[in-house]
Amino acid sequence: MTLPDFRRRKAGNQRISFVTCYDCAFARLVAQTDLDCILVGDSVAMVVHGHPSTLAADLPMMLFHTESVARGAGGKFIVGDMPFLEHRKGQSEAVSAAQALLRAGAQAIKLEGAAGNLEIIQSLVEGGVPVMGHVGLTPQFIHAFGGFKVQGREDAAAERILADAKALEASGVFSIVLEGIPATLGKRITDALSIPTIGIGAGPDCDGQVLVLHDLLGFTEKPPKFARAFGEVASASVTALRAYDEAVKTNTFPTEKESYA
């Protein structure tokens, strides 16, 4: 994937597959597939580091994981998340953070929300930084929302999200993540934009989908409603760990074959 491919995919009604990934080992697995893109999400704070929200993901954390993914991604298109409030410290700080993410190996950055971000996004795009938008359930707004709640169920809220998506398109974003909104609203926004929408809990009519790798591999104990486990890697891992434990305690590992002469 390259940046121009996003519009071409939408024009040709070809779906775009994203997966959220946080390290080199998993990125190497993604590199062996036909998945289009990797999102290095600030959800790493929750999924990998055990925090209750994404707010704990700061710029050093995002750079560390972006660099790790880039080493194993095998040329996949990588989008790096802008951490909470990093771009609201000022224009200079926003540019510096975007520059650091691209130098770490991302080809684009993602910003949550529209209000207050449009001028920053336009400036970054004019400076050569591809920017992806994000509307609906934006996890960095967890305190404002009162938790991880579906957005856009009321008419006024739906119209506001649609207006935000249009404003983001006008500011120059190349694609928009739609998260945690009714499927009907996901379709309305997708039909209204000339840039692709990438859904996560936004219904089947988006131009693409993104899932957290740990959700789709079955690692998440209580996955969100919109996620599907396409494999049970977690249970297979537990089986392997138990077999290893038994082999150590029964002294059947290591064998002569697994030992040096």
PDB file of C-alpha atoms in Angstrom:
ATOM      1  CA  MET A   1       0.000   0.000   0.000  1.00  0.00           C
ATOM      2  CA  THR A   2       1.010   3.574  -0.720  1.00  0.00           C
ATOM      3  CA  LEU A   3      -0.906   6.748   0.041  1.00  0.00           C
ATOM      4  CA  PRO A   4      -2.522   7.040  -3.443  1.00  0.00           C
ATOM      5  CA  ASP A   5      -3.736   3.443  -3.121  1.00  0.00           C
ATOM      6  CA  PHE A   6      -6.234   4.459  -0.445  1.00  0.00           C
ATOM      7  CA  ARG A   7      -8.377   6.539  -2.805  1.00  0.00           C
ATOM      8  CA  ARG A   8      -7.934   3.972  -5.571  1.00  0.00           C
ATOM      9  CA  ARG A   9      -9.183   1.212  -3.298  1.00  0.00           C
ATOM     10  CA  LYS A  10     -12.281   3.210  -2.380  1.00  0.00           C
ATOM     11  CA  ALA A  11     -12.969   4.138  -6.003  1.00  0.00           C
ATOM     12  CA  GLY A  12     -12.655   0.488  -6.979  1.00  0.00           C
ATOM     13  CA  ASN A  13     -14.747  -0.718  -4.029  1.00  0.00           C
ATOM     14  CA  GLN A  14     -11.824  -2.796  -2.757  1.00  0.00           C
ATOM     15  CA  ARG A  15     -11.711  -3.303   1.000  1.00  0.00           C
ATOM     16  CA  ILE A  16      -8.646  -2.268   3.046  1.00  0.00           C
ATOM     17  CA  SER A  17      -7.425  -4.516   5.870  1.00  0.00           C
ATOM     18  CA  PHE A  18      -5.730  -3.026   8.936  1.00  0.00           C
ATOM     19  CA  VAL A  19      -4.416  -4.756  12.027  1.00  0.00           C
ATOM     20  CA  THR A  20      -3.185  -3.105  15.205  1.00  0.00           C
ATOM     21  CA  CYS A  21       0.254  -4.465  16.116  1.00  0.00           C
ATOM     22  CA  TYR A  22       2.825  -3.442  18.706  1.00  0.00           C
ATOM     23  CA  ASP A  23       6.081  -5.381  18.306  1.00  0.00           C
ATOM     24  CA  CYS A  24       8.551  -6.882  15.869  1.00  0.00           C
ATOM     25  CA  ALA A  25       7.658 -10.542  16.458  1.00  0.00           C
ATOM     26  CA  PHE A  26       3.994 -10.083  15.590  1.00  0.00           C
ATOM     27  CA  ALA A  27       4.849  -7.662  12.770  1.00  0.00           C
ATOM     28  CA  ARG A  28       6.914 -10.429  11.166  1.00  0.00           C
ATOM     29  CA  LEU A  29       3.814 -12.639  11.193  1.00  0.00           C
ATOM     30  CA  VAL A  30       1.733  -9.858   9.625  1.00  0.00           C
ATOM     31  CA  ALA A  31       4.437  -9.439   6.968  1.00  0.00           C
ATOM     32  CA  GLN A  32       3.775 -13.015   5.819  1.00  0.00           C
ATOM     33  CA  THR A  33       0.125 -12.199   5.002  1.00  0.00           C
ATOM     34  CA  ASP A  34      -1.765 -10.063   2.491  1.00  0.00           C
ATOM     35  CA  LEU A  35      -2.953  -7.666   5.212  1.00  0.00           C
ATOM     36  CA  ASP A  36      -2.586  -4.137   3.853  1.00  0.00           C
ATOM     37  CA  CYS A  37      -1.620  -1.955   6.795  1.00  0.00           C
ATOM     38  CA  ILE A  38      -0.484  -1.909  10.412  1.00  0.00           C
ATOM     39  CA  LEU A  39      -1.695   0.571  12.998  1.00  0.00           C
ATOM     40  CA  VAL A  40       0.660   1.049  15.936  1.00  0.00           C
ATOM     41  CA  GLY A  41      -2.131   2.141  18.252  1.00  0.00           C
ATOM     42  CA  ASP A  42      -1.939   3.902  21.583  1.00  0.00           C
ATOM     43  CA  SER A  43      -4.075   0.964  22.737  1.00  0.00           C
ATOM     44  CA  VAL A  44      -0.638  -0.560  23.411  1.00  0.00           C
ATOM     45  CA  ALA A  45      -0.901   1.120  26.813  1.00  0.00           C
ATOM     46  CA  MET A  46      -3.843  -1.150  27.615  1.00  0.00           C
ATOM     47  CA  VAL A  47      -3.104  -4.321  25.650  1.00  0.00           C
ATOM     48  CA  VAL A  48       0.628  -4.634  26.366  1.00  0.00           C
ATOM     49  CA  HIS A  49       1.276  -2.459  29.415  1.00  0.00           C
ATOM     50  CA  GLY A  50      -1.912  -3.159  31.353  1.00  0.00           C
ATOM     51  CA  HIS A  51      -3.176   0.404  31.817  1.00  0.00           C
ATOM     52  CA  PRO A  52      -6.936   1.040  32.113  1.00  0.00           C
ATOM     53  CA  SER A  53      -6.998   3.473  29.166  1.00  0.00           C
ATOM     54  CA  THR A  54      -4.892   4.735  26.271  1.00  0.00           C
ATOM     55  CA  LEU A  55      -3.970   7.942  28.100  1.00  0.00           C
ATOM     56  CA  ALA A  56      -0.801   6.376  29.527  1.00  0.00           C
ATOM     57  CA  ALA A  57       0.707   6.070  26.038  1.00  0.00           C
ATOM     58  CA  ASP A  58       3.213   8.924  25.745  1.00  0.00           C
ATOM     59  CA  LEU A  59       5.491   9.790  22.838  1.00  0.00           C
ATOM     60  CA  PRO A  60       8.490   7.692  24.000  1.00  0.00           C
ATOM     61  CA  MET A  61       6.200   4.651  24.340  1.00  0.00           C
ATOM     62  CA  MET A  62       4.753   5.178  20.854  1.00  0.00           C
ATOM     63  CA  LEU A  63       8.183   5.687  19.303  1.00  0.00           C
ATOM     64  CA  PHE A  64       9.533   2.551  20.985  1.00  0.00           C
ATOM     65  CA  HIS A  65       6.714   0.363  19.637  1.00  0.00           C
ATOM     66  CA  THR A  66       6.652   2.009  16.199  1.00  0.00           C
ATOM     67  CA  GLU A  67      10.359   1.307  15.780  1.00  0.00           C
ATOM     68  CA  SER A  68       9.830  -2.292  16.895  1.00  0.00           C
ATOM     69  CA  VAL A  69       6.993  -2.870  14.423  1.00  0.00           C
ATOM     70  CA  ALA A  70       8.891  -1.201  11.578  1.00  0.00           C
ATOM     71  CA  ARG A  71      11.777  -3.664  12.004  1.00  0.00           C
ATOM     72  CA  GLY A  72       9.510  -6.609  11.285  1.00  0.00           C
ATOM     73  CA  ALA A  73       6.760  -5.226   9.070  1.00  0.00           C
ATOM     74  CA  GLY A  74       8.408  -6.087   5.768  1.00  0.00           C
ATOM     75  CA  GLY A  75       7.264  -2.951   3.965  1.00  0.00           C
ATOM     76  CA  LYS A  76       3.656  -2.866   5.204  1.00  0.00           C
ATOM     77  CA  PHE A  77       2.083   0.606   5.386  1.00  0.00           C
ATOM     78  CA  ILE A  78       2.420   1.713   9.029  1.00  0.00           C
ATOM     79  CA  VAL A  79       0.294   4.331  10.801  1.00  0.00           C
ATOM     80  CA  GLY A  80       1.466   5.568  14.200  1.00  0.00           C
ATOM     81  CA  ASP A  81      -0.911   7.005  16.791  1.00  0.00           C
ATOM     82  CA  MET A  82      -0.348  10.537  18.064  1.00  0.00           C
ATOM     83  CA  PRO A  83      -0.411  10.275  21.879  1.00  0.00           C
ATOM     84  CA  PHE A  84      -2.969  12.028  24.053  1.00  0.00           C
ATOM     85  CA  LEU A  85      -2.650  15.849  23.880  1.00  0.00           C
ATOM     86  CA  GLU A  86       0.818  15.700  22.289  1.00  0.00           C
ATOM     87  CA  HIS A  87      -0.386  17.714  19.290  1.00  0.00           C
ATOM     88  CA  ARG A  88      -2.287  20.199  21.468  1.00  0.00           C
ATOM     89  CA  LYS A  89       0.864  21.527  23.151  1.00  0.00           C
ATOM     90  CA  GLY A  90       1.428  23.821  20.179  1.00  0.00           C
ATOM     91  CA  GLN A  91       2.187  23.743  16.493  1.00  0.00           C
ATOM     92  CA  SER A  92       5.902  23.209  17.013  1.00  0.00           C
ATOM     93  CA  GLU A  93       5.344  20.285  19.385  1.00  0.00           C
ATOM     94  CA  ALA A  94       2.852  18.715  16.981  1.00  0.00           C
ATOM     95  CA  VAL A  95       5.333  18.928  14.119  1.00  0.00           C
ATOM     96  CA  SER A  96       8.132  17.503  16.282  1.00  0.00           C
ATOM     97  CA  ALA A  97       5.972  14.571  17.421  1.00  0.00           C
ATOM     98  CA  ALA A  98       4.870  13.798  13.854  1.00  0.00           C
ATOM     99  CA  GLN A  99       8.452  14.023  12.641  1.00  0.00           C
ATOM    100  CA  ALA A 100       9.586  11.613  15.355  1.00  0.00           C
ATOM    101  CA  LEU A 101       6.870   9.064  14.509  1.00  0.00           C
ATOM    102  CA  LEU A 102       7.760   9.122  10.811  1.00  0.00           C
ATOM    103  CA  ARG A 103      11.460   8.813  11.594  1.00  0.00           C
ATOM    104  CA  ALA A 104      10.631   5.831  13.815  1.00  0.00           C
ATOM    105  CA  GLY A 105       9.214   4.037  10.768  1.00  0.00           C
ATOM    106  CA  ALA A 106       5.602   5.141  10.325  1.00  0.00           C
ATOM    107  CA  GLN A 107       4.390   6.318   6.914  1.00  0.00           C
ATOM    108  CA  ALA A 108       1.488   8.259   8.452  1.00  0.00           C
ATOM    109  CA  ILE A 109       0.114   9.400  11.800  1.00  0.00           C
ATOM    110  CA  LYS A 110      -3.395   9.203  13.267  1.00  0.00           C
ATOM    111  CA  LEU A 111      -5.092  11.959  15.275  1.00  0.00           C
ATOM    112  CA  GLU A 112      -8.282  11.565  17.307  1.00  0.00           C
ATOM    113  CA  GLY A 113     -11.126  14.064  16.977  1.00  0.00           C
ATOM    114  CA  ALA A 114     -11.787  17.072  14.771  1.00  0.00           C
ATOM    115  CA  ALA A 115     -12.577  20.156  16.874  1.00  0.00           C
ATOM    116  CA  GLY A 116      -9.377  22.075  17.539  1.00  0.00           C
ATOM    117  CA  ASN A 117      -7.323  19.766  15.320  1.00  0.00           C
ATOM    118  CA  LEU A 118      -8.210  20.950  11.822  1.00  0.00           C
ATOM    119  CA  GLU A 119      -5.567  23.674  11.485  1.00  0.00           C
ATOM    120  CA  ILE A 120      -2.918  21.385  12.956  1.00  0.00           C
ATOM    121  CA  ILE A 121      -3.867  18.615  10.511  1.00  0.00           C
ATOM    122  CA  GLN A 122      -3.824  20.976   7.541  1.00  0.00           C
ATOM    123  CA  SER A 123      -0.396  22.267   8.537  1.00  0.00           C
ATOM    124  CA  LEU A 124       0.996  18.751   8.932  1.00  0.00           C
ATOM    125  CA  VAL A 125      -0.437  17.623   5.586  1.00  0.00           C
ATOM    126  CA  GLU A 126       0.980  20.705   3.861  1.00  0.00           C
ATOM    127  CA  GLY A 127       4.335  19.808   5.430  1.00  0.00           C
ATOM    128  CA  GLY A 128       4.284  16.325   3.900  1.00  0.00           C
ATOM    129  CA  VAL A 129       2.889  14.329   6.826  1.00  0.00           C
ATOM    130  CA  PRO A 130       0.058  11.949   5.833  1.00  0.00           C
ATOM    131  CA  VAL A 131      -2.639  12.146   8.517  1.00  0.00           C
ATOM    132  CA  MET A 132      -5.444   9.708   9.275  1.00  0.00           C
ATOM    133  CA  GLY A 133      -8.503  10.988  11.142  1.00  0.00           C
ATOM    134  CA  HIS A 134     -10.516   9.256  13.862  1.00  0.00           C
ATOM    135  CA  VAL A 135     -14.118   9.996  14.899  1.00  0.00           C
ATOM    136  CA  GLY A 136     -16.879   8.343  16.907  1.00  0.00           C
ATOM    137  CA  LEU A 137     -15.668   6.571  20.011  1.00  0.00           C
ATOM    138  CA  THR A 138     -12.267   8.216  20.363  1.00  0.00           C
ATOM    139  CA  PRO A 139     -10.604   6.458  23.338  1.00  0.00           C
ATOM    140  CA  GLN A 140      -8.507   9.499  24.285  1.00  0.00           C
ATOM    141  CA  PHE A 141     -11.815  11.202  25.190  1.00  0.00           C
ATOM    142  CA  ILE A 142     -12.752   8.485  27.706  1.00  0.00           C
ATOM    143  CA  HIS A 143     -13.215  10.954  30.564  1.00  0.00           C
ATOM    144  CA  ALA A 144     -15.328  13.285  28.447  1.00  0.00           C
ATOM    145  CA  PHE A 145     -17.485  10.364  27.279  1.00  0.00           C
ATOM    146  CA  GLY A 146     -17.780   8.819  30.737  1.00  0.00           C
ATOM    147  CA  GLY A 147     -16.309   5.523  29.570  1.00  0.00           C
ATOM    148  CA  PHE A 148     -16.030   3.422  26.423  1.00  0.00           C
ATOM    149  CA  LYS A 149     -19.537   4.017  25.102  1.00  0.00           C
ATOM    150  CA  VAL A 150     -21.040   3.794  21.622  1.00  0.00           C
ATOM    151  CA  GLN A 151     -21.306   7.259  20.092  1.00  0.00           C
ATOM    152  CA  GLY A 152     -23.778   8.737  17.599  1.00  0.00           C
ATOM    153  CA  ARG A 153     -26.958   6.967  18.616  1.00  0.00           C
ATOM    154  CA  GLU A 154     -28.892  10.214  18.980  1.00  0.00           C
ATOM    155  CA  ASP A 155     -29.636  12.269  15.867  1.00  0.00           C
ATOM    156  CA  ALA A 156     -27.726  15.338  17.036  1.00  0.00           C
ATOM    157  CA  ALA A 157     -24.656  13.288  17.957  1.00  0.00           C
ATOM    158  CA  ALA A 158     -24.778  11.446  14.622  1.00  0.00           C
ATOM    159  CA  GLU A 159     -24.935  14.714  12.687  1.00  0.00           C
ATOM    160  CA  ARG A 160     -21.992  16.060  14.682  1.00  0.00           C
ATOM    161  CA  ILE A 161     -19.865  12.992  13.919  1.00  0.00           C
ATOM    162  CA  LEU A 162     -20.779  13.207  10.226  1.00  0.00           C
ATOM    163  CA  ALA A 163     -19.854  16.911  10.201  1.00  0.00           C
ATOM    164  CA  ASP A 164     -16.549  16.125  11.922  1.00  0.00           C
ATOM    165  CA  ALA A 165     -15.739  13.490   9.312  1.00  0.00           C
ATOM    166  CA  LYS A 166     -16.439  15.941   6.482  1.00  0.00           C
ATOM    167  CA  ALA A 167     -14.320  18.612   8.173  1.00  0.00           C
ATOM    168  CA  LEU A 168     -11.446  16.165   8.552  1.00  0.00           C
ATOM    169  CA  GLU A 169     -11.669  15.268   4.868  1.00  0.00           C
ATOM    170  CA  ALA A 170     -11.553  18.970   3.992  1.00  0.00           C
ATOM    171  CA  SER A 171      -8.479  19.431   6.202  1.00  0.00           C
ATOM    172  CA  GLY A 172      -6.571  16.873   4.132  1.00  0.00           C
ATOM    173  CA  VAL A 173      -6.697  13.515   5.924  1.00  0.00           C
ATOM    174  CA  PHE A 174      -6.272  10.533   3.594  1.00  0.00           C
ATOM    175  CA  SER A 175      -8.554   8.210   5.553  1.00  0.00           C
ATOM    176  CA  ILE A 176     -10.704   8.180   8.692  1.00  0.00           C
ATOM    177  CA  VAL A 177     -11.181   5.569  11.404  1.00  0.00           C
ATOM    178  CA  LEU A 178     -14.818   5.197  12.463  1.00  0.00           C
ATOM    179  CA  GLU A 179     -15.032   3.611  15.901  1.00  0.00           C
ATOM    180  CA  GLY A 180     -17.914   2.554  18.085  1.00  0.00           C
ATOM    181  CA  ILE A 181     -20.842   3.995  16.124  1.00  0.00           C
ATOM    182  CA  PRO A 182     -24.090   2.483  14.770  1.00  0.00           C
ATOM    183  CA  ALA A 183     -23.707   0.635  11.485  1.00  0.00           C
ATOM    184  CA  THR A 184     -26.193   2.947   9.777  1.00  0.00           C
ATOM    185  CA  LEU A 185     -24.054   5.962  10.677  1.00  0.00           C
ATOM    186  CA  GLY A 186     -20.941   4.162   9.468  1.00  0.00           C
ATOM    187  CA  LYS A 187     -22.603   3.708   6.090  1.00  0.00           C
ATOM    188  CA  ARG A 188     -23.773   7.344   5.947  1.00  0.00           C
ATOM    189  CA  ILE A 189     -20.276   8.649   6.590  1.00  0.00           C
ATOM    190  CA  THR A 190     -18.684   6.194   4.160  1.00  0.00           C
ATOM    191  CA  ASP A 191     -21.103   7.195   1.405  1.00  0.00           C
ATOM    192  CA  ALA A 192     -20.551  10.907   2.098  1.00  0.00           C
ATOM    193  CA  LEU A 193     -16.747  10.878   1.820  1.00  0.00           C
ATOM    194  CA  SER A 194     -14.380  10.460  -1.111  1.00  0.00           C
ATOM    195  CA  ILE A 195     -11.662   9.104   1.190  1.00  0.00           C
ATOM    196  CA  PRO A 196     -11.771   5.606   2.725  1.00  0.00           C
ATOM    197  CA  THR A 197     -13.300   4.874   6.110  1.00  0.00           C
ATOM    198  CA  ILE A 198     -11.749   2.187   8.290  1.00  0.00           C
ATOM    199  CA  GLY A 199     -14.246   0.716  10.706  1.00  0.00           C
ATOM    200  CA  ILE A 200     -13.843  -0.761  14.160  1.00  0.00           C
ATOM    201  CA  GLY A 201     -17.261  -1.351  15.577  1.00  0.00           C
ATOM    202  CA  ALA A 202     -18.843   0.759  12.809  1.00  0.00           C
ATOM    203  CA  GLY A 203     -20.605  -1.888  10.746  1.00  0.00           C
ATOM    204  CA  PRO A 204     -19.866  -3.746   7.496  1.00  0.00           C
ATOM    205  CA  ASP A 205     -20.212  -0.866   5.036  1.00  0.00           C
ATOM    206  CA  CYS A 206     -16.931   0.911   5.806  1.00  0.00           C
ATOM    207  CA  ASP A 207     -14.202   0.828   3.166  1.00  0.00           C
ATOM    208  CA  GLY A 208     -11.977  -1.241   5.424  1.00  0.00           C
ATOM    209  CA  GLN A 209     -11.701  -2.721   8.900  1.00  0.00           C
ATOM    210  CA  VAL A 210      -9.158  -2.690  11.708  1.00  0.00           C
ATOM    211  CA  LEU A 211      -8.887  -5.052  14.675  1.00  0.00           C
ATOM    212  CA  VAL A 212      -6.411  -5.342  17.505  1.00  0.00           C
ATOM    213  CA  LEU A 213      -4.156  -8.328  16.821  1.00  0.00           C
ATOM    214  CA  HIS A 214      -4.645  -9.697  20.329  1.00  0.00           C
ATOM    215  CA  ASP A 215      -8.435  -9.638  19.883  1.00  0.00           C
ATOM    216  CA  LEU A 216      -8.445 -11.500  16.563  1.00  0.00           C
ATOM    217  CA  LEU A 217      -5.946 -14.113  17.808  1.00  0.00           C
ATOM    218  CA  GLY A 218      -8.014 -14.907  20.903  1.00  0.00           C
ATOM    219  CA  PHE A 219      -5.785 -13.363  23.565  1.00  0.00           C
ATOM    220  CA  THR A 220      -8.446 -11.032  24.972  1.00  0.00           C
ATOM    221  CA  GLU A 221     -10.435 -12.544  27.836  1.00  0.00           C
ATOM    222  CA  LYS A 222     -13.449 -10.250  27.348  1.00  0.00           C
ATOM    223  CA  PRO A 223     -13.235  -8.863  23.793  1.00  0.00           C
ATOM    224  CA  PRO A 224     -15.496  -5.991  22.738  1.00  0.00           C
ATOM    225  CA  LYS A 225     -18.727  -6.750  20.878  1.00  0.00           C
ATOM    226  CA  PHE A 226     -17.253  -5.715  17.511  1.00  0.00           C
ATOM    227  CA  ALA A 227     -14.260  -8.082  17.726  1.00  0.00           C
ATOM    228  CA  ARG A 228     -14.041 -11.650  16.465  1.00  0.00           C
ATOM    229  CA  ALA A 229     -11.413 -14.234  17.385  1.00  0.00           C
ATOM    230  CA  PHE A 230     -10.214 -15.680  14.076  1.00  0.00           C
ATOM    231  CA  GLY A 231      -7.872 -18.041  15.921  1.00  0.00           C
ATOM    232  CA  GLU A 232      -7.296 -19.423  19.411  1.00  0.00           C
ATOM    233  CA  VAL A 233      -3.592 -18.722  19.721  1.00  0.00           C
ATOM    234  CA  ALA A 234      -3.886 -17.946  23.430  1.00  0.00           C
ATOM    235  CA  SER A 235      -5.265 -21.383  24.348  1.00  0.00           C
ATOM    236  CA  ALA A 236      -2.648 -23.060  22.139  1.00  0.00           C
ATOM    237  CA  SER A 237       0.027 -21.064  23.960  1.00  0.00           C
ATOM    238  CA  VAL A 238      -1.253 -22.178  27.364  1.00  0.00           C
ATOM    239  CA  THR A 239      -1.199 -25.800  26.157  1.00  0.00           C
ATOM    240  CA  ALA A 240       2.417 -25.402  25.035  1.00  0.00           C
ATOM    241  CA  LEU A 241       3.441 -23.761  28.332  1.00  0.00           C
ATOM    242  CA  ARG A 242       1.852 -26.556  30.350  1.00  0.00           C
ATOM    243  CA  ALA A 243       3.612 -29.177  28.224  1.00  0.00           C
ATOM    244  CA  TYR A 244       6.934 -27.420  28.794  1.00  0.00           C
ATOM    245  CA  ASP A 245       6.319 -27.246  32.544  1.00  0.00           C
ATOM    246  CA  GLU A 246       5.569 -30.980  32.663  1.00  0.00           C
ATOM    247  CA  ALA A 247       8.639 -31.826  30.581  1.00  0.00           C
ATOM    248  CA  VAL A 248      10.922 -29.868  32.912  1.00  0.00           C
ATOM    249  CA  LYS A 249       9.451 -31.423  36.060  1.00  0.00           C
ATOM    250  CA  THR A 250       9.547 -34.984  34.686  1.00  0.00           C
ATOM    251  CA  ASN A 251      13.084 -34.416  33.378  1.00  0.00           C
ATOM    252  CA  THR A 252      12.129 -35.210  29.786  1.00  0.00           C
ATOM    253  CA  PHE A 253      13.481 -31.850  28.608  1.00  0.00           C
ATOM    254  CA  PRO A 254      16.155 -31.272  27.508  1.00  0.00           C
ATOM    255  CA  THR A 255      17.096 -34.561  25.858  1.00  0.00           C
ATOM    256  CA  GLU A 256      20.476 -35.537  24.398  1.00  0.00           C
ATOM    257  CA  LYS A 257      19.308 -34.113  21.068  1.00  0.00           C
ATOM    258  CA  GLU A 258      18.742 -30.747  22.731  1.00  0.00           C
ATOM    259  CA  SER A 259      22.079 -30.742  24.552  1.00  0.00           C
ATOM    260  CA  TYR A 260      25.622 -29.865  23.420  1.00  0.00           C
ATOM    261  CA  ALA A 261      28.304 -32.540  23.164  1.00  0.00           C
TER     262      ALA A 261
END
